[in-house]
mmCIF file of C-alpha atoms in Angstrom:
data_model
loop_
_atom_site.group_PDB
_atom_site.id
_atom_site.type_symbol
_atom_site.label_atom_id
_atom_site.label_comp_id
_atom_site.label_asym_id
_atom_site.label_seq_id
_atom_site.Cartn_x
_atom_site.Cartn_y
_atom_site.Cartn_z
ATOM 1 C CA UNK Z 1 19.358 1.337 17.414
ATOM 2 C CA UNK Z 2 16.593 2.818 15.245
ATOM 3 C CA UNK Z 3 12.889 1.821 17.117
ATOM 4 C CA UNK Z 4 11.026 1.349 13.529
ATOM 5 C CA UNK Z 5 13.819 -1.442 12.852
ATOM 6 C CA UNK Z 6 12.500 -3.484 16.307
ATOM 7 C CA UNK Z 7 8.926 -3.089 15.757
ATOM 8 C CA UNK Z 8 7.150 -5.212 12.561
ATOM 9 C CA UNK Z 9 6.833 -2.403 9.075
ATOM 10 C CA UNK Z 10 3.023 -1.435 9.489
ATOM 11 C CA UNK Z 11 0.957 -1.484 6.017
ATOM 12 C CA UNK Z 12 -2.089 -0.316 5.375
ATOM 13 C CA UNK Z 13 -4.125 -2.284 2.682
ATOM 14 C CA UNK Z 14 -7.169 -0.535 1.380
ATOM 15 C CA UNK Z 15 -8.979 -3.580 -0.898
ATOM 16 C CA UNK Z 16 -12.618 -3.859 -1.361
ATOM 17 C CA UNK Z 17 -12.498 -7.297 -2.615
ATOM 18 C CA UNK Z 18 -12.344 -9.337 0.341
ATOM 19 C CA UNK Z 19 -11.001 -12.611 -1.306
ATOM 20 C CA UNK Z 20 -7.856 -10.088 -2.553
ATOM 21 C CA UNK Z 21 -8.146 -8.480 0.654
ATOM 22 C CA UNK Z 22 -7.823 -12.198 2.435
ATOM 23 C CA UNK Z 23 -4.533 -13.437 0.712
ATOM 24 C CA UNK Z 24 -2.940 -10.382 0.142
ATOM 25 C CA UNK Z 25 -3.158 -9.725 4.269
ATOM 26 C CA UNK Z 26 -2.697 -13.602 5.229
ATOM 27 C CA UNK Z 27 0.957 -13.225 3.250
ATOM 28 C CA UNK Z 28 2.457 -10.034 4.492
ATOM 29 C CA UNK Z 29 1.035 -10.815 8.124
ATOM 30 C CA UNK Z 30 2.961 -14.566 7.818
ATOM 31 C CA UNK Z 31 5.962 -12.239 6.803
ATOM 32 C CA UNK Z 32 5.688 -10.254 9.511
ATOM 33 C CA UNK Z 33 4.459 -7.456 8.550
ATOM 34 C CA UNK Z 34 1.305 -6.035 10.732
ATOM 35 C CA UNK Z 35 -1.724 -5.143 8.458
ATOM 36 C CA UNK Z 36 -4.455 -3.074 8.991
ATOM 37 C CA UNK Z 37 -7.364 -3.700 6.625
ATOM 38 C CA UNK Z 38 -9.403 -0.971 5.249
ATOM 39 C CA UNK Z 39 -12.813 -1.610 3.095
ATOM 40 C CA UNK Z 40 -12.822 1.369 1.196
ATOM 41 C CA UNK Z 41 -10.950 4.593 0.608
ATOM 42 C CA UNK Z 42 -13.303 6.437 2.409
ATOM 43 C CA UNK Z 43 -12.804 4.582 5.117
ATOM 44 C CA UNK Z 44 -8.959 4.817 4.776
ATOM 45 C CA UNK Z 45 -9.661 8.568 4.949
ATOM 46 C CA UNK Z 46 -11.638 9.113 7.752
ATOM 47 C CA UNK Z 47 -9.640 6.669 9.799
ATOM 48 C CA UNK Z 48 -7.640 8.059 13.148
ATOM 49 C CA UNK Z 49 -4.444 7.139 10.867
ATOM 50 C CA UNK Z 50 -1.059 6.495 12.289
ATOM 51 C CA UNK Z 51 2.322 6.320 10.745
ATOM 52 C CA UNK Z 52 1.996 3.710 7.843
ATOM 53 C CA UNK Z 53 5.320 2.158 6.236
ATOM 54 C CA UNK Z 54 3.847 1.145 3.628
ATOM 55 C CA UNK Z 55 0.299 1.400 2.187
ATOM 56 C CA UNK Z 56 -1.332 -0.981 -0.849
ATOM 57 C CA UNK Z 57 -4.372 0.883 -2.711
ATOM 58 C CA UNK Z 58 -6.589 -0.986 -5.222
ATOM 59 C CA UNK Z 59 -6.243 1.607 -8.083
ATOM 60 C CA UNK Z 60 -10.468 -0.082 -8.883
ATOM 61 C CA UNK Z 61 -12.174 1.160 -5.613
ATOM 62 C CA UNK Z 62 -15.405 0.927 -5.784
ATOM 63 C CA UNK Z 63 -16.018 4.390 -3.728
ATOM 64 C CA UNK Z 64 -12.934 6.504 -5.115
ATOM 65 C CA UNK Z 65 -10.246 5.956 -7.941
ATOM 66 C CA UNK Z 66 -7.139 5.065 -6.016
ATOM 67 C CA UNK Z 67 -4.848 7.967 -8.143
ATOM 68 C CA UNK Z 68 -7.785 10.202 -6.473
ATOM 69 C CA UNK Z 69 -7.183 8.428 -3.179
ATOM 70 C CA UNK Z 70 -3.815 8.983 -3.914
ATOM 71 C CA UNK Z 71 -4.075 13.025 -4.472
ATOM 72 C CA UNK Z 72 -5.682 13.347 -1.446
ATOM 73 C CA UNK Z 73 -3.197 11.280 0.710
ATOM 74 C CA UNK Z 74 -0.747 14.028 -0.360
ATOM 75 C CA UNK Z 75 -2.836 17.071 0.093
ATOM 76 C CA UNK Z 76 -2.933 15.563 4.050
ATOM 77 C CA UNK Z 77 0.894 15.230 4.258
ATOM 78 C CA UNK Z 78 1.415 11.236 3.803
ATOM 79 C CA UNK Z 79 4.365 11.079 2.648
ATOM 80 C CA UNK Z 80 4.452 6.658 3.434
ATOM 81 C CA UNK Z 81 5.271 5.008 -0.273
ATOM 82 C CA UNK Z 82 2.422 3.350 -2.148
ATOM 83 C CA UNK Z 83 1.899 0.163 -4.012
ATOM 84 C CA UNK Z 84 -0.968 0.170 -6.271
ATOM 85 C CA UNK Z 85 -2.620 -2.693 -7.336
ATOM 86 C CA UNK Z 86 -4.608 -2.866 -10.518
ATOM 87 C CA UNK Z 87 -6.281 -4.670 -13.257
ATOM 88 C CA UNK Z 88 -5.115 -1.949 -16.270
ATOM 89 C CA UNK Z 89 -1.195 -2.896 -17.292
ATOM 90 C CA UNK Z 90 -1.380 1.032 -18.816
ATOM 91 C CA UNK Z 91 -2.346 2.775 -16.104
ATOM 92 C CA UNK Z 92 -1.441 6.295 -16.514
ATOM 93 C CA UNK Z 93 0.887 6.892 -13.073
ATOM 94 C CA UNK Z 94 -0.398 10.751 -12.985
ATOM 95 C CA UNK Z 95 0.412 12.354 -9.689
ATOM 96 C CA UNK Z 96 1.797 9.321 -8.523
ATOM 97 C CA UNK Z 97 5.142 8.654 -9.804
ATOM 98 C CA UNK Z 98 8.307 8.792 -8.168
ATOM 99 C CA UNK Z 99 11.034 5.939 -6.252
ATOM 100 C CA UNK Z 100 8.749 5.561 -3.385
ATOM 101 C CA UNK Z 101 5.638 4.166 -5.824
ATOM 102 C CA UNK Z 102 5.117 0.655 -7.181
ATOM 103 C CA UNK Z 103 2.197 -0.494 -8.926
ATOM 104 C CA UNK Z 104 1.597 -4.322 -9.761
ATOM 105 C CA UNK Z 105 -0.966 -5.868 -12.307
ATOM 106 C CA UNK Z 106 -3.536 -8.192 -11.331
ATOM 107 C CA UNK Z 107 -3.916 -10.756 -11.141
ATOM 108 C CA UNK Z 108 0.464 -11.601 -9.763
ATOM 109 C CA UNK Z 109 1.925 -13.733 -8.044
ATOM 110 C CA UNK Z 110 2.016 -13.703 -4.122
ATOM 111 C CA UNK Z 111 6.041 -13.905 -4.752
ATOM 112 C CA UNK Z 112 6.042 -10.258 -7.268
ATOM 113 C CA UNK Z 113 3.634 -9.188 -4.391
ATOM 114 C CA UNK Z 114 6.288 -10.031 -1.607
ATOM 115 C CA UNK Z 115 9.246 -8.655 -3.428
ATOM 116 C CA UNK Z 116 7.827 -5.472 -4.350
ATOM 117 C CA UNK Z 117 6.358 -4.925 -0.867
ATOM 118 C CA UNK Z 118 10.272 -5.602 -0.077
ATOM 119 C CA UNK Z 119 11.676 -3.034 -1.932
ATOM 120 C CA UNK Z 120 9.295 -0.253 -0.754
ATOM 121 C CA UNK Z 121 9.606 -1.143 2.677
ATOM 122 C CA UNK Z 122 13.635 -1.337 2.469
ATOM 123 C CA UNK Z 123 13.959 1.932 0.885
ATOM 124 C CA UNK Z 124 11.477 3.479 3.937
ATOM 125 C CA UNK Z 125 13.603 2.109 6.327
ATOM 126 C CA UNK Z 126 16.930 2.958 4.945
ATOM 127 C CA UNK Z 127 19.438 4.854 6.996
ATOM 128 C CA UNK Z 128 21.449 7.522 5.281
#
């Protein structure tokens, strides 16, 4: 049996508004999902960072643009899928595009949240 299946999907959530930051973590951690909270995405960088499943970038850091954050995330060789979350419904997707990138528009619903979270994480864990 595959190990990542027995173990909860780990998702990093880099947020820098803690009230987002707050619910967005209380619902994926009640649906079992372990979170690890980062402030900033600076601090995302610099962190000793292990094998995410899944990782949730506010596109309106205050510290870097999250399609920057993004870039760099790739230059480094994470290859984990991305949901971004943002305020602008015409985002331009840039560099990140692709099956294993979501974005949703703020402010959704914790439900879109949970089902797109869902879909990234299935397609991660699928066995071909």
């Amino acid at each position: 049996m595959n190990s990542r299946l027995e173990t909860a999907p780990k998702v990093a959530l880099v947020e820098d508004e803690p009230s987002h930051a707050l619910l967005i973590r209380y619902n994926l951690e009640s649906r079992g999902k372990e979170v690890s909270l980062f402030e900033s995405g600076d601090q995302f960088l610099h962190a000793e960072l292990y094998p995410f499943d899944l990782i949730i970038i506010n596109v309106d850091l205050h510290d870097i643009d999250g399609l920057k954050l993004c870039e760099q995330l790739k230059k480094k060789g994470v290859t984990a899928p991305i949901l971004f979350a943002t305020t602008n419904p015409k985002i331009e997707e840039g560099c990140c595009q692709g099956p294993q990138v979501k974005y949703i528009i703020k402010p959704f619903s914790i439900k879109d949240l949970v089902h797109k979270v869902d879909q990234l994480l299935t397609k991660q864990f699928a066995v071909l």
